[in-house]
């Protein structure tokens, strides 16, 4: 049950989280997945992550570039576009407001349980 709940919550915010992973520069899928896991969000599998990256690229929020590697397979590196940065800022603010509203509803009067 907890895994289902976490998955449901993550669906609503994964695009935003992926964009946030690119604020300090370019990255590739495996690094993004590691960063999200390191933030306590659990394992994000490629079958979930790569469709998000493709959708963000199609929307013009990220740009991608394939680079061959000296050893092993090449990697597709992603970076935020200016449109992506603007979108991230606006959506981050909207998410923060939503988070506050949920917290207010769950803990009226500022009490925590």
Short mmCIF file of N, CA, C and O in Angstrom, two decimals:
data_model
loop_
_atom_site.label_atom_id
_atom_site.label_comp_id
_atom_site.label_asym_id
_atom_site.label_seq_id
_atom_site.Cartn_x
_atom_site.Cartn_y
_atom_site.Cartn_z
N UNK A 1 0.82 -1.19 0.00
CA UNK A 1 0.00 0.00 0.00
C UNK A 1 0.86 1.26 0.00
O UNK A 1 0.60 2.18 -0.75
N UNK A 2 1.89 1.33 0.84
CA UNK A 2 2.74 2.51 0.91
C UNK A 2 3.43 2.78 -0.42
O UNK A 2 3.56 3.92 -0.83
N UNK A 3 3.89 1.72 -1.10
CA UNK A 3 4.55 1.89 -2.40
C UNK A 3 3.56 2.43 -3.43
O UNK A 3 3.93 3.28 -4.25
N UNK A 4 2.32 1.97 -3.41
CA UNK A 4 1.31 2.48 -4.32
C UNK A 4 1.05 3.95 -4.08
O UNK A 4 0.92 4.74 -5.00
N UNK A 5 0.97 4.34 -2.82
CA UNK A 5 0.73 5.73 -2.44
C UNK A 5 1.89 6.60 -2.91
O UNK A 5 1.69 7.65 -3.51
N UNK A 6 3.11 6.15 -2.65
CA UNK A 6 4.29 6.92 -3.05
C UNK A 6 4.32 7.08 -4.57
O UNK A 6 4.60 8.16 -5.08
N UNK A 7 4.02 6.02 -5.29
CA UNK A 7 4.01 6.07 -6.75
C UNK A 7 2.97 7.08 -7.25
O UNK A 7 3.23 7.85 -8.18
N UNK A 8 1.82 7.08 -6.63
CA UNK A 8 0.76 8.01 -7.01
C UNK A 8 1.19 9.46 -6.76
O UNK A 8 0.98 10.33 -7.59
N UNK A 9 1.80 9.73 -5.62
CA UNK A 9 2.26 11.08 -5.30
C UNK A 9 3.35 11.51 -6.28
O UNK A 9 3.38 12.65 -6.73
N UNK A 10 4.25 10.58 -6.58
CA UNK A 10 5.39 10.89 -7.44
C UNK A 10 4.94 11.25 -8.86
O UNK A 10 5.53 12.13 -9.49
N UNK A 11 3.90 10.59 -9.34
CA UNK A 11 3.40 10.88 -10.70
C UNK A 11 3.10 12.35 -10.88
O UNK A 11 3.36 12.92 -11.93
N UNK A 12 2.54 12.97 -9.86
CA UNK A 12 2.14 14.36 -9.98
C UNK A 12 3.28 15.35 -9.95
O UNK A 12 3.10 16.51 -10.33
N UNK A 13 4.46 14.92 -9.53
CA UNK A 13 5.55 15.87 -9.34
C UNK A 13 6.86 15.44 -10.01
O UNK A 13 7.83 16.18 -9.98
N UNK A 14 6.88 14.29 -10.67
CA UNK A 14 8.13 13.77 -11.23
C UNK A 14 8.72 14.69 -12.29
O UNK A 14 9.93 14.92 -12.31
N UNK A 15 7.90 15.26 -13.16
CA UNK A 15 8.43 16.17 -14.19
C UNK A 15 9.20 17.32 -13.51
O UNK A 15 10.30 17.67 -13.92
N UNK A 16 8.59 17.89 -12.49
CA UNK A 16 9.20 19.00 -11.76
C UNK A 16 10.51 18.57 -11.10
O UNK A 16 11.51 19.29 -11.14
N UNK A 17 10.52 17.39 -10.51
CA UNK A 17 11.72 16.89 -9.85
C UNK A 17 12.85 16.64 -10.84
O UNK A 17 14.02 16.93 -10.56
N UNK A 18 12.51 16.11 -12.00
CA UNK A 18 13.52 15.86 -13.04
C UNK A 18 14.11 17.20 -13.50
O UNK A 18 15.33 17.35 -13.62
N UNK A 19 13.25 18.18 -13.75
CA UNK A 19 13.75 19.50 -14.13
C UNK A 19 14.68 20.07 -13.06
O UNK A 19 15.72 20.64 -13.36
N UNK A 20 14.31 19.87 -11.80
CA UNK A 20 15.14 20.40 -10.71
C UNK A 20 16.52 19.75 -10.67
O UNK A 20 17.48 20.38 -10.23
N UNK A 21 16.63 18.53 -11.13
CA UNK A 21 17.92 17.84 -11.16
C UNK A 21 18.87 18.48 -12.18
O UNK A 21 20.08 18.22 -12.14
N UNK A 22 18.33 19.29 -13.07
CA UNK A 22 19.14 19.87 -14.15
C UNK A 22 19.47 21.34 -13.90
O UNK A 22 20.06 21.99 -14.76
N UNK A 23 19.14 21.86 -12.74
CA UNK A 23 19.37 23.29 -12.49
C UNK A 23 20.85 23.65 -12.42
O UNK A 23 21.22 24.77 -12.76
N UNK A 24 21.69 22.72 -11.99
CA UNK A 24 23.12 23.03 -11.86
C UNK A 24 23.93 22.63 -13.08
O UNK A 24 25.15 22.73 -13.06
N UNK A 25 23.27 22.14 -14.11
CA UNK A 25 23.98 21.75 -15.32
C UNK A 25 23.42 20.48 -15.90
O UNK A 25 22.46 19.91 -15.40
N UNK A 26 24.04 20.04 -16.97
CA UNK A 26 23.53 18.88 -17.68
C UNK A 26 23.76 17.58 -16.91
O UNK A 26 24.63 17.53 -16.03
N UNK A 27 22.98 16.58 -17.28
CA UNK A 27 23.09 15.28 -16.64
C UNK A 27 22.50 14.23 -17.57
O UNK A 27 21.86 14.56 -18.57
N UNK A 28 22.70 12.98 -17.24
CA UNK A 28 22.11 11.90 -18.02
C UNK A 28 21.19 11.07 -17.12
O UNK A 28 21.17 11.24 -15.90
N UNK A 29 20.41 10.22 -17.73
CA UNK A 29 19.34 9.52 -17.04
C UNK A 29 19.75 8.82 -15.75
O UNK A 29 19.09 8.99 -14.72
N UNK A 30 20.81 8.04 -15.79
CA UNK A 30 21.21 7.29 -14.60
C UNK A 30 21.58 8.24 -13.46
O UNK A 30 21.24 7.98 -12.31
N UNK A 31 22.28 9.34 -13.77
CA UNK A 31 22.63 10.32 -12.73
C UNK A 31 21.38 10.96 -12.14
O UNK A 31 21.32 11.21 -10.94
N UNK A 32 20.42 11.25 -12.98
CA UNK A 32 19.16 11.85 -12.50
C UNK A 32 18.45 10.88 -11.57
O UNK A 32 18.01 11.25 -10.49
N UNK A 33 18.38 9.62 -11.97
CA UNK A 33 17.74 8.60 -11.13
C UNK A 33 18.45 8.47 -9.79
O UNK A 33 17.81 8.36 -8.74
N UNK A 34 19.78 8.51 -9.80
CA UNK A 34 20.55 8.43 -8.55
C UNK A 34 20.28 9.64 -7.67
O UNK A 34 20.16 9.51 -6.45
N UNK A 35 20.20 10.82 -8.26
CA UNK A 35 19.94 12.03 -7.49
C UNK A 35 18.56 11.96 -6.82
O UNK A 35 18.41 12.32 -5.65
N UNK A 36 17.58 11.48 -7.55
CA UNK A 36 16.22 11.36 -7.00
C UNK A 36 16.19 10.33 -5.87
O UNK A 36 15.58 10.55 -4.84
N UNK A 37 16.87 9.21 -6.08
CA UNK A 37 16.93 8.19 -5.03
C UNK A 37 17.65 8.74 -3.80
O UNK A 37 17.22 8.52 -2.67
N UNK A 38 18.73 9.49 -4.03
CA UNK A 38 19.48 10.08 -2.93
C UNK A 38 18.68 11.10 -2.14
O UNK A 38 18.96 11.35 -0.97
N UNK A 39 17.68 11.67 -2.78
CA UNK A 39 16.81 12.64 -2.11
C UNK A 39 15.71 11.94 -1.30
O UNK A 39 14.89 12.60 -0.67
N UNK A 40 15.70 10.60 -1.35
CA UNK A 40 14.71 9.85 -0.58
C UNK A 40 13.44 9.52 -1.33
O UNK A 40 12.44 9.13 -0.73
N UNK A 41 13.48 9.64 -2.65
CA UNK A 41 12.28 9.39 -3.46
C UNK A 41 12.17 7.95 -3.95
O UNK A 41 11.24 7.63 -4.67
N UNK A 42 13.10 7.12 -3.59
CA UNK A 42 13.06 5.73 -4.01
C UNK A 42 13.64 5.55 -5.40
O UNK A 42 14.07 6.50 -6.05
N UNK A 43 13.63 4.32 -5.85
CA UNK A 43 14.18 3.99 -7.15
C UNK A 43 13.22 4.41 -8.25
O UNK A 43 12.05 4.04 -8.24
N UNK A 44 13.73 5.19 -9.20
CA UNK A 44 12.97 5.58 -10.37
C UNK A 44 13.54 4.78 -11.53
O UNK A 44 14.69 4.99 -11.93
N UNK A 45 12.77 3.86 -12.03
CA UNK A 45 13.25 2.98 -13.10
C UNK A 45 13.26 3.70 -14.44
O UNK A 45 12.53 4.66 -14.66
N UNK A 46 14.09 3.18 -15.33
CA UNK A 46 14.21 3.76 -16.67
C UNK A 46 12.90 3.83 -17.41
O UNK A 46 12.65 4.78 -18.15
N UNK A 47 12.05 2.83 -17.22
CA UNK A 47 10.75 2.81 -17.89
C UNK A 47 9.83 3.93 -17.43
O UNK A 47 8.85 4.24 -18.10
N UNK A 48 10.15 4.52 -16.31
CA UNK A 48 9.41 5.69 -15.81
C UNK A 48 10.15 6.97 -16.17
O UNK A 48 9.54 7.94 -16.63
N UNK A 49 11.46 7.00 -15.99
CA UNK A 49 12.25 8.21 -16.16
C UNK A 49 12.38 8.64 -17.62
O UNK A 49 12.20 9.82 -17.94
N UNK A 50 12.69 7.72 -18.52
CA UNK A 50 12.97 8.13 -19.90
C UNK A 50 11.75 8.67 -20.64
O UNK A 50 11.88 9.64 -21.40
N UNK A 51 10.56 8.16 -20.40
CA UNK A 51 9.39 8.82 -21.01
C UNK A 51 9.20 10.25 -20.49
O UNK A 51 8.79 11.14 -21.24
N UNK A 52 9.52 10.49 -19.22
CA UNK A 52 9.45 11.85 -18.67
C UNK A 52 10.45 12.74 -19.40
O UNK A 52 10.12 13.86 -19.84
N UNK A 53 11.69 12.28 -19.53
CA UNK A 53 12.71 13.07 -20.23
C UNK A 53 12.31 13.34 -21.68
O UNK A 53 12.48 14.46 -22.17
N UNK A 54 11.75 12.35 -22.35
CA UNK A 54 11.29 12.55 -23.73
C UNK A 54 10.17 13.57 -23.80
O UNK A 54 10.16 14.44 -24.68
N UNK A 55 9.23 13.50 -22.87
CA UNK A 55 8.12 14.44 -22.83
C UNK A 55 8.63 15.87 -22.58
O UNK A 55 8.18 16.83 -23.21
N UNK A 56 9.58 16.02 -21.66
CA UNK A 56 10.15 17.32 -21.37
C UNK A 56 10.91 17.89 -22.58
O UNK A 56 10.85 19.10 -22.85
N UNK A 57 11.57 17.00 -23.31
CA UNK A 57 12.29 17.44 -24.51
C UNK A 57 11.29 17.87 -25.58
O UNK A 57 11.46 18.93 -26.21
N UNK A 58 10.24 17.11 -25.79
CA UNK A 58 9.23 17.46 -26.78
C UNK A 58 8.54 18.78 -26.44
O UNK A 58 8.15 19.54 -27.34
N UNK A 59 8.43 19.08 -25.16
CA UNK A 59 7.80 20.32 -24.71
C UNK A 59 8.76 21.51 -24.79
O UNK A 59 8.37 22.64 -24.52
N UNK A 60 10.03 21.25 -25.12
CA UNK A 60 11.01 22.33 -25.22
C UNK A 60 11.57 22.79 -23.88
O UNK A 60 12.19 23.84 -23.80
N UNK A 61 11.37 21.98 -22.85
CA UNK A 61 11.85 22.34 -21.51
C UNK A 61 13.28 21.87 -21.27
O UNK A 61 13.98 22.43 -20.42
N UNK A 62 13.69 20.84 -21.99
CA UNK A 62 15.08 20.37 -21.94
C UNK A 62 15.56 20.13 -23.36
O UNK A 62 14.77 19.93 -24.28
N UNK A 63 16.87 20.17 -23.52
CA UNK A 63 17.51 19.80 -24.77
C UNK A 63 18.37 18.58 -24.48
O UNK A 63 18.88 18.44 -23.36
N UNK A 64 18.52 17.73 -25.46
CA UNK A 64 19.31 16.52 -25.27
C UNK A 64 20.38 16.41 -26.35
O UNK A 64 20.19 16.88 -27.48
N UNK A 65 21.48 15.81 -25.97
CA UNK A 65 22.59 15.59 -26.89
C UNK A 65 23.19 14.22 -26.60
O UNK A 65 23.54 13.91 -25.46
N UNK A 66 23.32 13.39 -27.64
CA UNK A 66 23.94 12.09 -27.48
C UNK A 66 25.44 12.25 -27.63
O UNK A 66 25.92 12.94 -28.53
N UNK A 67 26.17 11.60 -26.71
CA UNK A 67 27.63 11.62 -26.78
C UNK A 67 28.16 10.20 -26.70
O UNK A 67 27.80 9.44 -25.80
N UNK A 68 29.03 9.88 -27.63
CA UNK A 68 29.68 8.58 -27.62
C UNK A 68 30.66 8.55 -26.45
O UNK A 68 31.22 9.57 -26.06
N UNK A 69 30.86 7.36 -25.91
CA UNK A 69 31.80 7.19 -24.81
C UNK A 69 33.02 6.42 -25.30
O UNK A 69 32.94 5.64 -26.24
N UNK A 70 34.16 6.66 -24.64
CA UNK A 70 35.36 5.91 -24.99
C UNK A 70 35.19 4.43 -24.66
O UNK A 70 35.65 3.57 -25.39
N UNK A 71 34.53 4.18 -23.53
CA UNK A 71 34.24 2.80 -23.12
C UNK A 71 32.75 2.68 -22.86
O UNK A 71 32.15 3.57 -22.28
N UNK A 72 32.19 1.60 -23.25
CA UNK A 72 30.78 1.37 -22.99
C UNK A 72 29.88 2.17 -23.92
O UNK A 72 30.35 2.83 -24.84
N UNK A 73 28.61 2.09 -23.64
CA UNK A 73 27.65 2.76 -24.53
C UNK A 73 27.69 4.29 -24.34
O UNK A 73 28.11 4.79 -23.29
N UNK A 74 27.24 5.00 -25.36
CA UNK A 74 27.14 6.45 -25.27
C UNK A 74 26.01 6.83 -24.33
O UNK A 74 25.24 5.99 -23.88
N UNK A 75 25.93 8.12 -24.05
CA UNK A 75 24.90 8.62 -23.14
C UNK A 75 24.20 9.81 -23.78
O UNK A 75 24.81 10.58 -24.51
N UNK A 76 22.97 9.97 -23.41
CA UNK A 76 22.19 11.13 -23.82
C UNK A 76 22.17 12.11 -22.64
O UNK A 76 21.66 11.79 -21.58
N UNK A 77 22.77 13.27 -22.84
CA UNK A 77 22.85 14.30 -21.81
C UNK A 77 21.71 15.30 -21.99
O UNK A 77 21.42 15.71 -23.11
N UNK A 78 21.11 15.68 -20.88
CA UNK A 78 19.99 16.61 -20.89
C UNK A 78 20.38 17.89 -20.17
O UNK A 78 21.10 17.87 -19.19
N UNK A 79 19.86 19.02 -20.66
CA UNK A 79 20.08 20.31 -20.00
C UNK A 79 18.80 21.14 -20.13
O UNK A 79 18.05 21.01 -21.10
N UNK A 80 18.59 21.99 -19.14
CA UNK A 80 17.42 22.86 -19.14
C UNK A 80 17.53 23.91 -20.23
O UNK A 80 18.61 24.45 -20.47
N UNK A 81 16.43 24.21 -20.86
CA UNK A 81 16.36 25.35 -21.76
C UNK A 81 15.93 26.56 -20.93
O UNK A 81 15.54 26.42 -19.76
N UNK A 82 15.97 27.73 -21.50
CA UNK A 82 15.50 28.92 -20.79
C UNK A 82 14.01 28.77 -20.48
O UNK A 82 13.55 29.13 -19.39
N UNK A 83 13.27 28.20 -21.43
CA UNK A 83 11.84 27.94 -21.19
C UNK A 83 11.67 26.97 -20.03
O UNK A 83 10.77 27.12 -19.20
N UNK A 84 12.55 25.98 -19.95
CA UNK A 84 12.50 25.01 -18.87
C UNK A 84 12.77 25.66 -17.51
O UNK A 84 12.12 25.33 -16.51
N UNK A 85 13.70 26.59 -17.47
CA UNK A 85 14.00 27.30 -16.22
C UNK A 85 12.79 28.13 -15.76
O UNK A 85 12.45 28.14 -14.58
N UNK A 86 12.17 28.81 -16.71
CA UNK A 86 10.98 29.61 -16.39
C UNK A 86 9.85 28.71 -15.90
O UNK A 86 9.19 29.01 -14.90
N UNK A 87 9.66 27.60 -16.59
CA UNK A 87 8.61 26.64 -16.21
C UNK A 87 8.89 26.06 -14.82
O UNK A 87 7.97 25.97 -13.99
N UNK A 88 10.13 25.71 -14.56
CA UNK A 88 10.50 25.16 -13.25
C UNK A 88 10.22 26.16 -12.14
O UNK A 88 9.67 25.80 -11.10
N UNK A 89 10.56 27.41 -12.34
CA UNK A 89 10.32 28.43 -11.31
C UNK A 89 8.83 28.57 -11.03
O UNK A 89 8.40 28.59 -9.87
N UNK A 90 8.03 28.65 -12.08
CA UNK A 90 6.58 28.82 -11.90
C UNK A 90 5.95 27.60 -11.25
O UNK A 90 5.13 27.72 -10.32
N UNK A 91 6.31 26.42 -11.71
CA UNK A 91 5.73 25.20 -11.17
C UNK A 91 6.21 24.92 -9.75
O UNK A 91 5.47 24.36 -8.94
N UNK A 92 7.44 25.32 -9.43
CA UNK A 92 7.94 25.17 -8.06
C UNK A 92 7.12 26.01 -7.10
O UNK A 92 6.77 25.55 -6.00
N UNK A 93 6.81 27.21 -7.51
CA UNK A 93 5.99 28.09 -6.67
C UNK A 93 4.59 27.50 -6.51
O UNK A 93 4.04 27.48 -5.40
N UNK A 94 4.01 27.00 -7.59
CA UNK A 94 2.67 26.39 -7.52
C UNK A 94 2.68 25.17 -6.60
O UNK A 94 1.77 24.97 -5.79
N UNK A 95 3.73 24.35 -6.71
CA UNK A 95 3.84 23.16 -5.85
C UNK A 95 3.98 23.56 -4.38
O UNK A 95 3.37 22.95 -3.50
N UNK A 96 4.78 24.59 -4.12
CA UNK A 96 4.97 25.04 -2.74
C UNK A 96 3.65 25.52 -2.15
O UNK A 96 3.32 25.21 -0.99
N UNK A 97 2.86 26.24 -2.91
CA UNK A 97 1.55 26.69 -2.45
C UNK A 97 0.63 25.50 -2.18
O UNK A 97 -0.09 25.47 -1.17
N UNK A 98 0.66 24.52 -3.06
CA UNK A 98 -0.16 23.32 -2.89
C UNK A 98 0.27 22.57 -1.62
O UNK A 98 -0.56 22.14 -0.83
N UNK A 99 1.57 22.43 -1.43
CA UNK A 99 2.12 21.75 -0.26
C UNK A 99 1.66 22.43 1.02
O UNK A 99 1.26 21.78 1.99
N UNK A 100 1.71 23.77 1.03
CA UNK A 100 1.24 24.52 2.20
C UNK A 100 -0.24 24.27 2.46
O UNK A 100 -0.65 24.11 3.61
N UNK A 101 -1.04 24.26 1.40
CA UNK A 101 -2.48 24.04 1.55
C UNK A 101 -2.76 22.66 2.12
O UNK A 101 -3.61 22.50 3.01
N UNK A 102 -2.04 21.65 1.64
CA UNK A 102 -2.21 20.29 2.18
C UNK A 102 -1.81 20.26 3.65
O UNK A 102 -2.52 19.70 4.49
N UNK A 103 -0.68 20.87 3.99
CA UNK A 103 -0.23 20.91 5.37
C UNK A 103 -1.22 21.61 6.28
O UNK A 103 -1.49 21.16 7.40
N UNK A 104 -1.80 22.69 5.79
CA UNK A 104 -2.80 23.43 6.57
C UNK A 104 -4.03 22.56 6.82
O UNK A 104 -4.58 22.54 7.91
N UNK A 105 -4.44 21.83 5.80
CA UNK A 105 -5.61 20.96 5.95
C UNK A 105 -5.33 19.79 6.88
O UNK A 105 -6.16 19.44 7.72
N UNK A 106 -4.16 19.22 6.77
CA UNK A 106 -3.81 18.07 7.62
C UNK A 106 -3.53 18.46 9.06
O UNK A 106 -3.77 17.66 9.97
N UNK A 107 -3.03 19.65 9.27
CA UNK A 107 -2.63 20.09 10.60
C UNK A 107 -3.20 21.49 10.89
O UNK A 107 -2.46 22.46 10.98
N UNK A 108 -4.53 21.58 11.05
CA UNK A 108 -5.14 22.89 11.31
C UNK A 108 -4.56 23.50 12.61
O UNK A 108 -4.28 22.80 13.56
N UNK A 109 -4.37 24.79 12.56
CA UNK A 109 -3.82 25.46 13.73
C UNK A 109 -2.32 25.24 13.90
O UNK A 109 -1.78 25.59 14.94
N UNK A 110 -1.68 24.62 12.93
CA UNK A 110 -0.23 24.42 13.00
C UNK A 110 0.21 23.28 13.88
O UNK A 110 1.38 23.15 14.17
N UNK A 111 -0.72 22.45 14.32
CA UNK A 111 -0.32 21.30 15.17
C UNK A 111 0.17 20.18 14.29
O UNK A 111 -0.29 19.98 13.18
N UNK A 112 1.12 19.44 14.76
CA UNK A 112 1.62 18.26 14.05
C UNK A 112 1.35 17.03 14.90
O UNK A 112 1.27 17.10 16.11
N UNK A 113 1.24 15.94 14.25
CA UNK A 113 0.97 14.67 14.97
C UNK A 113 2.05 13.68 14.71
O UNK A 113 2.70 13.59 13.79
#
